[in-house]
Amino acid sequence: MLRLESVTKRYPTGDMALRDIDLTVPQGQVMALIGPSGAGKSTLIRCINRLVEPTAGEIWLGDQEITRLSARSLRHMRRRIGMIFQEYALVERLTVMENVLSGQLGYVNFWQSWFRRFPQPIVDEAFRLLHRVGLPDFPDKRADALSGGQRQRVGIARALLQNPELLLVDEPTASLDPKTARQIMRLITELAHERGLAVIINIHDVPLAQQFAQRIVGLRAGEIVYDGPPDGLISEVLTDIYGEEDWSTAAEDDNAAATLPTAIEAR
Amino acid sequence: MPVQTVNGVQVWQRRDRVGAFKHWLGWLVGTLIFLGCWHIISEATTWAFVWDAPQQGGQLLSRMIPPRWSYLNQLWQPLWDTLNIATLGTILSVAIALPLSFLAARNTTPHPIARAIALVVIVTSRSVNSLIWALLLVAIIGPGVLAGVLSIALRSIGFLGKLFSEAIEEIDQLPVEAITATGASEFSILTYGIVPQVLPTFAGVSVFRWDVNIRESTVLGLVGAGGIGISLSASVNGLQWSQVSVIFIAIFAMVFLSEWVSATVRKSII
């Protein structure tokens, strides 16, 4: 459903963030993108909805090519791609409901957004989604009054209100405690299965990725170095992704080993 | 080097010998310049006038007291004019500064040339005092309240435009990115992602400028641009010091009131 063909991104500073990325994500697949900081994970998912402009290559969503779209068609394309952010990216001074409804901004006209006059079926759907993500009680609360986990749930509801075909998720759990992180990952993957969405999740936490994703792609210095099932992440592969020195010291460290049980089992 | 070795012991001082010398030389030169300036000012001062200043001040005060309270009845209209000059001038300047600030902010400007023009407008407006704007406008459109309103507005555009555009540049970009990712249009991104973030600053700054403008509009009458300044200059020229004291008290009361209003408004919008 999503197909990247030799996508390359070079930043104006000369840094090569992505080199010739080829990647296909079928419908309904939850794919985790792992790799060290600076490997190009964020750049990759931002290239897909062109928050970052790729330098070269083609990106196909269904039968439409994204990189050559005009501004107007790009906005229409973005409605089909939901995005969930690390720091939630809510508009803090707006209410929960306003934040969720902002998922529909690609569909309503300017005056409707200015006066917050969203069609009733959309408001119904927003209430349903808030209920589904576990926040039925405070649509009128301001977003800055919520906890981190609650904010991320609002972020998920906002992305789903777009009724997307593809979900881009950027480090959804990096600012959350371990328990909340698991709940959020479970919620995202459940919703993806319910709706048959393709999902790309950037994530630092390898065990969490292994637990919730069907497929793992490892990125290193802008290149794909691993693409396979979660249980294929043996320590040699992790060394490949994260680099020899860092990995070997972390694996021999007892504390780090405790957080990477599957990697130890695989040895 | 603050650390020195003296007789095999490491000693630490704040400054080494050269540093200490430079430090004291700096103080010496500074003191000499101060004394020199004092001398020049002293030469240019007629000290006889300064020595009897307490006496003169006392006399002025004795002529001001008691205030002629009956004069207050003639002050209501000029006070009302002053309030209107400040309020209308502020509203007008907010209306112009709003679009201007979005042109001037680096992250919302449609084009670098538009930004340059907006910045020139802001700097021009800010570099001229409202009293000087009033002087110019009284010459162009004649004396009266309108000249006052426009001069207050012209001065405030730069102040508000600068602070507004800085507020826009300091917003959190992440929510803006999120709104963009939903496929929203440029205008929806502006109203949904940016405006809620800058609204408290905009409101607070506007009310503060209104507060400043009330004080500024009290003097505009001195050059004929309406308001209580006209009564003030008339009373001073007519040596009616007991009326001047009434005007001072009235201005003080109004400024005090505006201070209270702006503090209350600012507290309620955060």
XYZ file of C-alpha atoms in Angstrom:
537
model
C 0.000 0.000 0.000
C 2.870 2.340 0.853
C 5.896 2.046 -1.389
C 9.140 4.002 -1.166
C 11.492 3.843 -4.141
C 15.083 4.975 -3.653
C 14.073 7.846 -1.394
C 17.013 10.092 -0.559
C 17.195 13.094 1.703
C 20.127 15.444 1.872
C 19.748 18.387 4.260
C 21.011 21.814 3.128
C 23.881 21.385 5.586
C 25.089 18.468 3.427
C 24.100 15.719 5.856
C 22.791 12.626 4.096
C 19.824 11.646 6.254
C 18.472 8.948 3.927
C 20.264 7.016 1.167
C 18.269 5.166 -1.482
C 15.565 3.805 0.796
C 13.363 1.101 -0.766
C 10.501 0.004 1.447
C 7.032 -1.464 1.002
C 4.430 -1.572 3.754
C 1.278 -3.591 2.958
C -2.151 -2.742 4.309
C -2.757 -3.761 7.936
C 0.911 -4.189 8.800
C 2.412 -2.683 11.952
C 6.043 -1.949 11.223
C 8.559 -0.671 13.764
C 11.463 1.455 12.654
C 14.425 1.195 15.003
C 17.893 2.671 14.922
C 20.203 5.000 16.815
C 19.483 8.715 17.151
C 20.326 10.484 13.939
C 19.833 7.374 11.792
C 17.081 9.152 9.846
C 13.966 7.581 11.416
C 12.162 10.876 11.968
C 13.268 12.136 8.574
C 11.929 8.993 6.909
C 8.409 9.264 8.289
C 8.338 13.024 7.756
C 9.279 12.503 4.119
C 6.186 10.335 3.666
C 3.778 13.212 4.411
C 6.318 15.771 3.201
C 6.738 17.685 6.437
C 10.299 17.185 5.205
C 10.815 17.342 1.427
C 12.708 14.312 0.107
C 15.595 15.200 -2.194
C 15.054 12.316 -4.602
C 12.985 9.171 -5.061
C 9.327 8.289 -5.294
C 6.746 7.623 -2.594
C 3.544 5.860 -3.577
C 0.449 5.661 -1.374
C -1.957 3.371 -3.207
C -1.764 4.515 -6.826
C -0.778 8.103 -6.072
C 2.753 9.425 -6.093
C 3.366 11.869 -3.222
C 6.641 13.662 -3.943
C 5.396 15.523 -7.030
C 1.992 16.643 -5.700
C 0.952 20.298 -5.860
C 0.255 22.115 -2.592
C -3.462 21.480 -2.887
C -3.235 17.789 -3.746
C -0.642 17.398 -0.996
C -3.171 18.679 1.553
C -5.689 16.148 0.247
C -3.059 13.413 0.457
C -2.165 14.374 4.045
C -5.747 13.736 5.108
C -5.157 10.051 4.309
C -2.041 9.915 6.546
C -2.482 10.264 10.296
C 0.472 11.247 12.459
C 1.194 10.762 16.161
C 4.066 12.648 17.810
C 6.591 12.107 20.572
C 5.696 15.202 22.622
C 2.015 14.754 21.703
C 2.044 18.049 19.719
C -1.321 19.137 21.056
C -2.293 22.799 20.966
C -2.018 23.238 24.703
C -4.450 26.096 25.187
C -7.263 24.403 23.259
C -9.645 21.905 24.794
C -9.409 18.148 24.315
C -12.367 18.267 21.919
C -10.878 21.087 19.845
C -7.628 19.153 19.582
C -9.402 15.999 18.444
C -11.520 17.926 15.952
C -8.387 19.479 14.464
C -7.968 16.073 12.777
C -10.744 17.171 10.441
C -9.173 20.498 9.463
C -8.244 19.106 6.068
C -11.939 18.638 5.282
C -13.699 21.727 6.661
C -13.377 25.204 5.170
C -11.719 28.174 6.818
C -14.840 29.703 8.388
C -15.902 26.378 9.841
C -12.490 26.033 11.478
C -12.481 29.673 12.657
C -15.895 29.366 14.335
C -15.314 25.708 15.292
C -18.489 24.688 13.441
C -17.766 21.051 12.702
C -20.486 18.879 11.110
C -22.463 16.861 13.668
C -21.430 13.413 12.304
C -17.796 14.446 12.845
C -18.537 15.527 16.426
C -20.291 12.185 17.019
C -17.246 10.360 15.672
C -14.952 12.479 17.895
C -16.958 11.458 20.971
C -16.792 7.809 19.898
C -13.022 8.028 19.452
C -12.494 9.740 22.814
C -14.460 6.912 24.350
C -12.426 4.323 22.474
C -9.061 5.748 23.569
C -10.284 5.838 27.158
C -10.958 9.556 27.679
C -14.761 9.781 27.745
C -15.012 12.190 30.652
C -13.366 15.472 29.838
C -13.775 16.741 26.297
C -13.889 20.301 27.691
C -10.672 20.105 29.671
C -7.762 22.084 28.315
C -5.008 19.921 26.838
C -2.367 21.340 29.193
C -4.345 19.997 32.169
C -3.805 16.369 31.096
C -1.075 13.885 32.011
C 1.392 12.618 29.409
C -0.476 9.371 28.764
C -3.799 11.178 28.464
C -2.314 13.709 26.038
C -0.988 10.912 23.852
C -4.484 9.386 23.799
C -5.838 12.729 22.574
C -3.100 12.717 19.927
C -4.200 9.231 18.829
C -7.870 10.283 18.660
C -6.881 13.318 16.564
C -4.952 11.181 14.094
C -7.808 8.666 13.810
C -10.455 11.340 13.253
C -8.765 11.930 9.904
C -9.919 8.418 9.052
C -6.450 7.654 7.695
C -5.224 4.668 5.702
C -1.698 5.020 7.016
C -0.507 5.980 10.479
C 2.922 7.540 11.034
C 3.976 7.342 14.671
C 7.077 9.219 15.847
C 8.505 7.967 19.169
C 5.069 7.659 20.812
C 6.405 6.380 24.117
C 9.662 8.290 24.570
C 8.167 10.725 27.115
C 6.079 8.140 28.968
C 6.641 5.824 31.919
C 7.030 2.077 31.079
C 3.487 1.099 32.012
C 1.839 3.955 30.128
C 4.171 3.290 27.205
C 2.884 -0.302 26.949
C -0.741 0.833 27.208
C -0.219 3.392 24.445
C 1.555 0.870 22.188
C -1.228 -1.663 22.786
C -3.871 0.956 21.981
C -2.148 1.976 18.750
C -1.711 -1.593 17.533
C -5.274 -2.589 18.511
C -6.738 0.359 16.672
C -4.571 -0.427 13.664
C -5.915 -4.001 13.562
C -9.524 -2.828 14.056
C -9.259 -0.456 11.129
C -6.817 -2.374 8.959
C -4.305 0.492 8.971
C -0.721 0.323 7.870
C 1.438 1.719 10.671
C 5.047 2.876 10.815
C 6.288 3.386 14.368
C 9.634 5.017 15.143
C 10.766 3.647 18.437
C 13.901 3.493 20.573
C 12.675 0.770 22.901
C 13.657 -2.492 21.150
C 11.725 -4.934 23.437
C 8.594 -2.804 23.072
C 9.020 -2.856 19.294
C 9.472 -6.638 19.332
C 6.375 -7.098 21.466
C 3.981 -5.010 19.403
C 5.218 -4.903 15.807
C 4.878 -7.600 13.146
C 7.923 -6.405 11.296
C 11.074 -4.578 12.283
C 13.139 -2.362 10.031
C 16.534 -1.263 11.323
C 17.972 1.976 10.076
C 21.576 3.036 10.414
C 23.129 6.180 8.968
C 20.248 6.575 6.520
C 20.323 2.990 5.221
C 18.189 -0.069 5.946
C 20.400 -2.680 7.616
C 17.687 -5.048 8.851
C 14.222 -5.892 7.581
C 12.496 -8.899 9.071
C 10.450 -10.450 11.872
C 10.836 -9.287 15.504
C 12.502 -12.541 16.620
C 15.231 -12.122 14.016
C 16.782 -9.357 16.094
C 19.749 -11.365 17.388
C 22.644 -9.556 18.981
C 24.670 -9.537 15.724
C 21.797 -7.714 14.055
C 21.520 -5.221 16.898
C 25.264 -4.681 16.609
C 24.709 -3.990 12.934
C 22.043 -1.402 13.693
C 23.376 0.356 16.750
C 27.130 -0.026 16.222
C 29.656 -2.433 17.649
C 31.171 -0.577 20.569
C 27.959 0.730 22.041
C 26.185 -2.556 21.619
C 28.854 -4.844 23.069
C 29.240 -2.774 26.246
C 25.471 -2.562 26.682
C 24.998 -6.319 26.213
C 27.594 -7.181 28.834
C 26.118 -4.707 31.281
C 23.680 -6.528 33.583
C 21.226 -3.651 33.846
C 21.023 -3.133 30.108
C 20.719 -6.869 29.549
C 17.699 -6.981 31.848
C 15.854 -4.562 29.594
C 16.690 -6.598 26.490
C 15.526 -10.120 27.423
C 14.892 -11.335 23.874
C 18.331 -10.310 22.752
C 19.873 -12.388 25.543
C 17.658 -15.368 24.803
C 18.721 -15.237 21.197
C 22.375 -15.666 22.132
C 47.513 33.972 36.047
C 45.569 34.066 39.317
C 47.473 30.998 40.563
C 51.113 31.711 41.365
C 53.800 29.737 43.057
C 55.412 31.730 45.869
C 58.147 29.969 47.836
C 56.863 26.603 46.604
C 53.291 27.274 47.779
C 50.461 27.733 45.320
C 48.683 31.035 46.035
C 45.413 32.070 44.461
C 44.434 35.702 43.966
C 41.479 37.109 42.067
C 43.744 39.072 39.724
C 47.393 38.914 38.908
C 49.622 42.008 39.165
C 48.893 43.344 35.646
C 45.163 42.623 35.973
C 44.955 44.467 39.295
C 46.794 47.450 37.819
C 44.417 47.620 34.839
C 41.442 47.344 37.188
C 42.563 50.290 39.305
C 43.505 52.296 36.206
C 39.954 51.760 34.923
C 38.488 53.137 38.146
C 40.899 56.107 38.088
C 40.005 57.073 34.500
C 36.298 56.665 35.241
C 36.486 58.913 38.294
C 38.433 61.573 36.363
C 35.843 61.569 33.544
C 33.033 61.906 36.081
C 34.742 64.855 37.825
C 35.489 66.513 34.454
C 31.841 66.230 33.378
C 30.694 67.551 36.730
C 32.949 70.556 36.247
C 31.518 71.330 32.775
C 27.919 70.994 34.007
C 28.721 73.188 36.981
C 30.172 75.915 34.725
C 26.971 75.901 32.644
C 24.652 76.105 35.623
C 23.448 79.341 37.174
C 23.868 78.287 40.764
C 21.925 81.209 42.166
C 18.759 79.715 40.632
C 19.529 76.291 42.035
C 20.206 77.548 45.574
C 16.779 79.137 45.845
C 15.047 76.120 44.264
C 13.549 74.907 47.565
C 12.129 78.340 48.114
C 10.715 78.521 44.569
C 9.334 75.017 44.862
C 7.730 75.858 48.162
C 6.114 78.933 46.684
C 4.784 76.950 43.732
C 3.383 74.351 46.081
C 1.759 77.027 48.243
C 0.060 78.440 45.124
C -1.140 74.952 44.191
C -2.704 74.366 47.607
C -5.593 74.313 48.112
C -6.632 72.906 44.705
C -9.557 74.716 43.139
C -11.933 71.734 43.137
C -14.644 73.618 41.277
C -12.378 73.493 38.212
C -12.944 69.741 38.086
C -16.314 70.321 36.397
C -14.526 71.723 33.368
C -12.202 68.720 33.254
C -14.670 65.895 32.601
C -14.780 66.546 28.841
C -10.962 66.727 28.388
C -10.557 63.633 30.565
C -13.100 61.763 28.440
C -11.239 62.947 25.306
C -7.956 61.679 26.743
C -9.461 58.289 27.505
C -10.891 58.129 23.982
C -7.595 59.106 22.386
C -5.822 56.316 24.248
C -8.509 53.685 23.683
C -9.298 54.395 20.023
C -5.602 54.825 19.243
C -4.849 51.458 20.836
C -7.692 49.681 19.006
C -6.582 51.154 15.681
C -2.964 50.169 16.262
C -3.914 46.616 17.301
C -5.956 46.245 14.108
C -2.959 47.290 11.998
C -0.264 45.539 14.060
C -2.001 42.125 13.920
C -1.567 41.429 10.191
C 1.736 43.315 10.229
C 3.190 41.034 12.899
C 2.357 37.889 10.923
C 4.187 39.428 7.948
C 7.142 40.346 10.169
C 7.521 37.030 12.021
C 10.150 34.783 10.456
C 8.008 31.644 10.679
C 4.774 33.039 9.226
C 5.897 35.565 6.655
C 4.814 34.744 3.093
C 7.987 36.190 1.573
C 11.291 37.697 2.783
C 10.476 40.956 0.979
C 7.128 41.228 2.788
C 9.030 40.663 6.037
C 11.545 43.396 5.219
C 8.773 45.890 4.454
C 6.890 45.011 7.640
C 10.069 45.420 9.708
C 10.732 48.842 8.154
C 7.189 49.942 9.026
C 7.647 48.720 12.599
C 11.006 50.438 13.065
C 9.769 53.701 11.533
C 6.747 53.771 13.808
C 8.811 52.972 16.876
C 11.562 55.491 16.228
C 9.242 58.509 16.445
C 7.765 59.566 19.794
C 3.995 59.988 19.878
C 4.426 63.660 20.856
C 6.373 64.214 17.626
C 3.790 62.279 15.601
C 1.181 64.604 17.191
C 3.225 67.674 16.251
C 3.315 66.503 12.619
C -0.347 65.466 12.513
C -1.620 68.694 14.080
C 0.185 70.524 11.286
C -1.335 68.204 8.655
C -4.928 67.556 9.799
C -5.330 70.390 12.284
C -5.654 70.352 16.064
C -8.127 68.109 17.852
C -8.827 64.612 19.094
C -8.361 62.938 15.690
C -4.728 64.043 15.533
C -4.281 62.582 19.019
C -5.868 59.254 18.119
C -3.726 58.893 15.001
C -0.478 59.855 16.706
C -1.103 57.340 19.494
C -1.915 54.690 16.881
C 1.153 55.463 14.763
C 3.485 55.150 17.726
C 1.810 51.993 19.052
C 1.911 50.052 15.760
C 5.660 49.627 16.044
C 5.577 48.674 19.711
C 2.787 46.128 19.263
C 4.087 44.839 15.926
C 7.508 44.135 17.400
C 6.221 42.349 20.505
C 3.505 40.465 18.568
C 5.934 39.207 15.939
C 8.410 38.118 18.600
C 5.621 36.177 20.304
C 4.833 34.461 16.999
C 8.477 33.535 16.488
C 8.670 31.978 19.955
C 5.753 29.547 19.571
C 6.101 25.803 19.882
C 6.462 24.486 16.307
C 5.402 20.921 17.110
C 1.621 21.554 17.291
C 1.953 23.539 14.061
C 3.601 20.510 12.454
C 0.786 18.299 13.751
C -1.911 20.576 12.320
C -0.035 20.683 9.004
C 0.048 16.883 8.966
C -3.774 16.737 9.054
C -3.897 18.387 5.631
C -5.135 21.729 6.960
C -4.884 24.852 4.779
C -2.424 27.651 5.564
C -5.160 29.755 7.181
C -6.425 26.898 9.317
C -2.863 26.217 10.472
C -2.640 29.892 11.468
C -5.927 30.073 13.348
C -5.786 26.613 14.904
C -2.105 26.035 15.551
C -0.587 29.495 16.039
C -3.294 31.923 17.234
C -4.196 29.955 20.406
C -0.523 29.956 21.384
C 0.002 33.702 20.979
C -3.413 34.964 22.119
C -2.521 35.514 25.812
C 0.610 37.465 24.864
C -1.295 39.528 22.295
C -4.009 40.438 24.787
C -1.571 41.190 27.605
C 0.665 43.354 25.412
C -2.334 45.259 23.971
C -3.732 46.082 27.400
C -0.283 47.135 28.585
C 0.042 49.452 25.562
C -3.393 50.916 26.329
C -2.138 51.619 29.831
C 0.971 53.361 28.431
C -1.144 55.266 25.904
C -3.329 56.792 28.627
C -0.191 58.332 30.111
C 1.094 59.452 26.709
C -2.238 60.973 25.666
C -2.246 63.250 28.717
C 0.637 65.250 27.209
C -0.556 65.309 23.583
C -2.702 68.373 24.346
C 0.506 70.367 24.874
C 0.922 70.446 21.083
C -2.801 70.813 20.418
C -3.759 67.193 19.781
C -6.712 67.174 22.189
C -7.280 65.844 25.667
C -6.405 67.056 29.131
C -3.000 68.372 28.018
C -4.783 71.398 26.503
C -6.259 72.309 29.885
C -2.866 71.728 31.473
C -0.956 74.017 29.136
C -3.700 76.663 29.360
C -3.577 76.621 33.166
C 0.232 76.725 33.274
C 0.357 79.618 30.814
C -2.279 81.480 32.840
C -0.311 80.821 36.059
C -3.420 79.130 37.500
C -1.472 76.804 39.780
C -4.463 75.792 41.852
C -6.023 74.452 38.642
C -2.795 72.680 37.678
C -2.909 70.725 40.931
C -6.483 69.607 40.174
C -5.322 68.407 36.738
C -2.398 66.496 38.267
C -4.730 64.779 40.710
C -7.178 63.930 37.909
C -4.385 62.475 35.729
C -3.065 60.493 38.664
C -6.508 59.058 39.366
C -6.983 58.070 35.739
C -3.558 56.434 35.425
C -4.141 54.597 38.675
C -7.469 53.337 37.353
C -5.971 52.199 34.038
C -3.197 50.413 35.897
C -5.800 48.538 37.881
C -7.855 47.681 34.774
C -4.851 46.379 32.846
C -3.626 44.313 35.803
C -7.077 42.772 36.216
C -7.449 41.984 32.519
C -3.978 40.454 32.274
C -4.603 38.266 35.289
C -7.847 36.924 33.827
C -6.514 35.894 30.392
C -3.609 33.642 31.254
